[in-house]
Amino acid sequence: MSNKCKEAESPVVFLKDETARQRWEMFHRAIAHAKQSNVASLDDDHDSGDTESGGPMLSIVR
């Protein structure tokens, strides 16, 4: 009798897959939150009527 189990049935593989799924879910939540926050900030700036801004909202660092 063989003591080997299929890779798909392995608990370690399941945990890795579940961990990866959770990381992707958290990543997508973070992106959605950032978009929502950015839109809310733009709405606040637009509603206040300020013509001068305090600087860029996002800066790209290379």
XYZ file of N, CA, C and O in Angstrom:
248
model
N 0.832 -1.188 0.000
C 0.000 0.000 0.000
C 0.872 1.245 0.000
O 1.859 1.316 0.697
N 0.449 2.225 -0.728
C 1.201 3.461 -0.816
C 0.687 4.457 0.209
O -0.518 4.592 0.423
N 1.602 5.167 0.840
C 1.240 6.158 1.842
C 1.184 7.561 1.232
O 0.934 8.529 1.923
N 1.443 7.660 -0.060
C 1.439 8.964 -0.724
C 0.009 9.409 -0.989
O -0.856 8.616 -1.298
N -0.221 10.698 -0.865
C -1.531 11.238 -1.211
C -1.360 12.161 -2.409
O -0.276 12.663 -2.685
N -2.436 12.341 -3.114
C -2.382 13.216 -4.284
C -2.048 14.634 -3.847
O -2.390 15.056 -2.752
N -1.402 15.362 -4.741
C -0.987 16.730 -4.408
C -2.189 17.612 -4.083
O -2.152 18.434 -3.195
N -3.298 17.423 -4.802
C -4.487 18.246 -4.576
C -5.108 17.960 -3.217
O -5.800 18.795 -2.654
N -4.878 16.773 -2.677
C -5.467 16.411 -1.396
C -4.543 16.741 -0.226
O -4.922 16.597 0.917
N -3.342 17.179 -0.514
C -2.374 17.451 0.537
C -2.813 18.664 1.355
O -3.160 19.709 0.807
N -2.796 18.540 2.685
C -3.183 19.700 3.512
C -2.235 20.878 3.355
O -2.641 22.028 3.459
N -0.962 20.604 3.081
C 0.010 21.685 2.902
C -0.326 22.489 1.647
O -0.305 23.721 1.659
N -0.663 21.792 0.570
C -1.030 22.473 -0.676
C -2.292 23.283 -0.462
O -2.397 24.426 -0.916
N -3.254 22.714 0.261
C -4.487 23.451 0.546
C -4.189 24.724 1.324
O -4.725 25.786 1.025
N -3.322 24.639 2.327
C -2.992 25.823 3.127
C -2.281 26.870 2.283
O -2.535 28.062 2.426
N -1.384 26.441 1.399
C -0.697 27.397 0.525
C -1.686 28.066 -0.408
O -1.629 29.281 -0.624
N -2.600 27.275 -0.988
C -3.602 27.845 -1.888
C -4.512 28.821 -1.145
O -4.842 29.890 -1.648
N -4.907 28.456 0.056
C -5.784 29.316 0.850
C -5.056 30.601 1.240
O -5.631 31.690 1.184
N -3.803 30.491 1.596
C -3.018 31.671 1.952
C -2.870 32.598 0.748
O -3.016 33.816 0.874
N -2.594 32.028 -0.410
C -2.469 32.835 -1.625
C -3.794 33.516 -1.954
O -3.824 34.698 -2.321
N -4.886 32.779 -1.798
C -6.205 33.363 -2.067
C -6.487 34.522 -1.117
O -6.969 35.581 -1.530
N -6.134 34.357 0.155
C -6.352 35.418 1.129
C -5.496 36.643 0.831
O -5.949 37.778 0.985
N -4.255 36.415 0.401
C -3.387 37.554 0.045
C -3.959 38.316 -1.126
O -3.965 39.554 -1.127
N -4.444 37.603 -2.162
C -5.022 38.279 -3.319
C -6.285 39.037 -2.927
O -6.515 40.154 -3.393
N -7.093 38.446 -2.051
C -8.306 39.117 -1.599
C -7.958 40.395 -0.840
O -8.570 41.448 -1.052
N -6.950 40.328 0.015
C -6.520 41.512 0.761
C -5.958 42.577 -0.187
O -6.218 43.769 -0.016
N -5.214 42.145 -1.184
C -4.662 43.062 -2.178
C -5.791 43.799 -2.898
O -5.758 45.027 -3.038
N -6.807 43.070 -3.342
C -7.908 43.697 -4.060
C -8.728 44.618 -3.150
O -9.194 45.668 -3.592
N -8.857 44.246 -1.887
C -9.531 45.144 -0.936
C -8.749 46.426 -0.747
O -9.328 47.512 -0.651
N -7.426 46.318 -0.670
C -6.583 47.503 -0.491
C -6.696 48.426 -1.695
O -6.778 49.652 -1.551
N -6.713 47.844 -2.886
C -6.853 48.654 -4.104
C -8.215 49.358 -4.103
O -8.305 50.553 -4.397
N -9.267 48.634 -3.771
C -10.607 49.228 -3.740
C -10.676 50.346 -2.700
O -11.268 51.397 -2.951
N -10.060 50.124 -1.549
C -10.059 51.152 -0.500
C -9.286 52.389 -0.962
O -9.723 53.527 -0.724
N -8.150 52.174 -1.612
C -7.354 53.305 -2.098
C -8.134 54.103 -3.139
O -8.116 55.339 -3.122
N -8.823 53.416 -4.034
C -9.623 54.116 -5.041
C -10.736 54.923 -4.383
O -10.969 56.079 -4.728
N -11.421 54.303 -3.430
C -12.517 54.983 -2.736
C -11.996 56.194 -1.973
O -12.600 57.264 -1.999
N -10.868 56.037 -1.313
C -10.276 57.131 -0.557
C -9.863 58.264 -1.484
O -10.064 59.442 -1.166
N -9.304 57.918 -2.618
C -8.859 58.916 -3.591
C -10.056 59.691 -4.142
O -10.015 60.918 -4.250
N -11.120 58.981 -4.470
C -12.321 59.639 -4.991
C -12.924 60.559 -3.928
O -13.319 61.687 -4.216
N -12.971 60.080 -2.688
C -13.520 60.907 -1.608
C -12.671 62.158 -1.400
O -13.197 63.246 -1.188
N -11.371 62.006 -1.479
C -10.478 63.152 -1.322
C -10.660 64.144 -2.459
O -10.676 65.355 -2.238
N -10.799 63.638 -3.677
C -11.023 64.521 -4.821
C -12.354 65.254 -4.673
O -12.448 66.440 -4.990
N -13.379 64.560 -4.193
C -14.679 65.205 -3.987
C -14.574 66.289 -2.924
O -15.158 67.360 -3.069
N -13.846 66.026 -1.852
C -13.674 67.024 -0.791
C -12.938 68.252 -1.320
O -13.309 69.379 -1.013
N -11.888 68.033 -2.105
C -11.139 69.155 -2.676
C -11.991 69.933 -3.659
O -11.937 71.160 -3.709
N -12.780 69.235 -4.427
C -13.613 69.877 -5.435
C -14.729 70.688 -4.775
O -15.067 71.774 -5.230
N -15.289 70.157 -3.696
C -16.374 70.848 -2.999
C -15.893 72.083 -2.254
O -16.632 73.046 -2.084
N -14.645 72.062 -1.804
C -14.166 73.181 -0.994
C -13.901 74.430 -1.825
O -13.821 75.515 -1.280
N -13.735 74.266 -3.125
C -13.544 75.418 -3.986
C -12.133 75.951 -3.988
O -11.881 77.041 -4.495
N -11.187 75.239 -3.402
C -9.798 75.680 -3.413
C -9.236 75.579 -4.824
O -9.371 74.563 -5.484
N -8.595 76.655 -5.263
C -7.953 76.607 -6.571
C -6.510 76.171 -6.439
O -5.938 75.665 -7.375
N -5.912 76.415 -5.278
C -4.542 75.972 -5.024
C -4.589 74.664 -4.265
O -5.341 74.513 -3.322
N -3.739 73.753 -4.687
C -3.692 72.496 -3.932
C -2.432 72.485 -3.103
O -1.458 73.173 -3.389
N -2.438 71.710 -2.062
C -1.307 71.625 -1.161
C -0.176 70.775 -1.713
O 0.834 70.629 -1.057
N -0.327 70.205 -2.849
C 0.694 69.356 -3.453
C 0.052 68.145 -4.101
O -1.155 67.979 -4.063
N 0.868 67.319 -4.653
C 0.294 66.147 -5.344
C -0.275 65.153 -4.326
O 0.221 65.027 -3.213
N -1.347 64.494 -4.731
C -1.951 63.488 -3.863
C -1.092 62.231 -3.848
O -0.940 61.597 -2.830
N -0.573 61.886 -5.008
C 0.285 60.711 -5.125
C 1.598 61.131 -5.754
O 1.615 61.964 -6.650
N 2.658 60.575 -5.293
C 3.928 60.855 -5.941
C 4.575 59.523 -6.310
O 4.507 58.563 -5.547
N 5.161 59.473 -7.460
C 5.821 58.262 -7.940
C 7.305 58.389 -7.603
O 7.953 59.362 -7.987
N 7.824 57.423 -6.894
C 9.240 57.420 -6.532
C 9.913 56.334 -7.341
O 9.483 55.199 -7.358
N 10.970 56.715 -8.008
C 11.702 55.728 -8.815
C 13.068 55.526 -8.264
O 13.674 56.314 -7.686
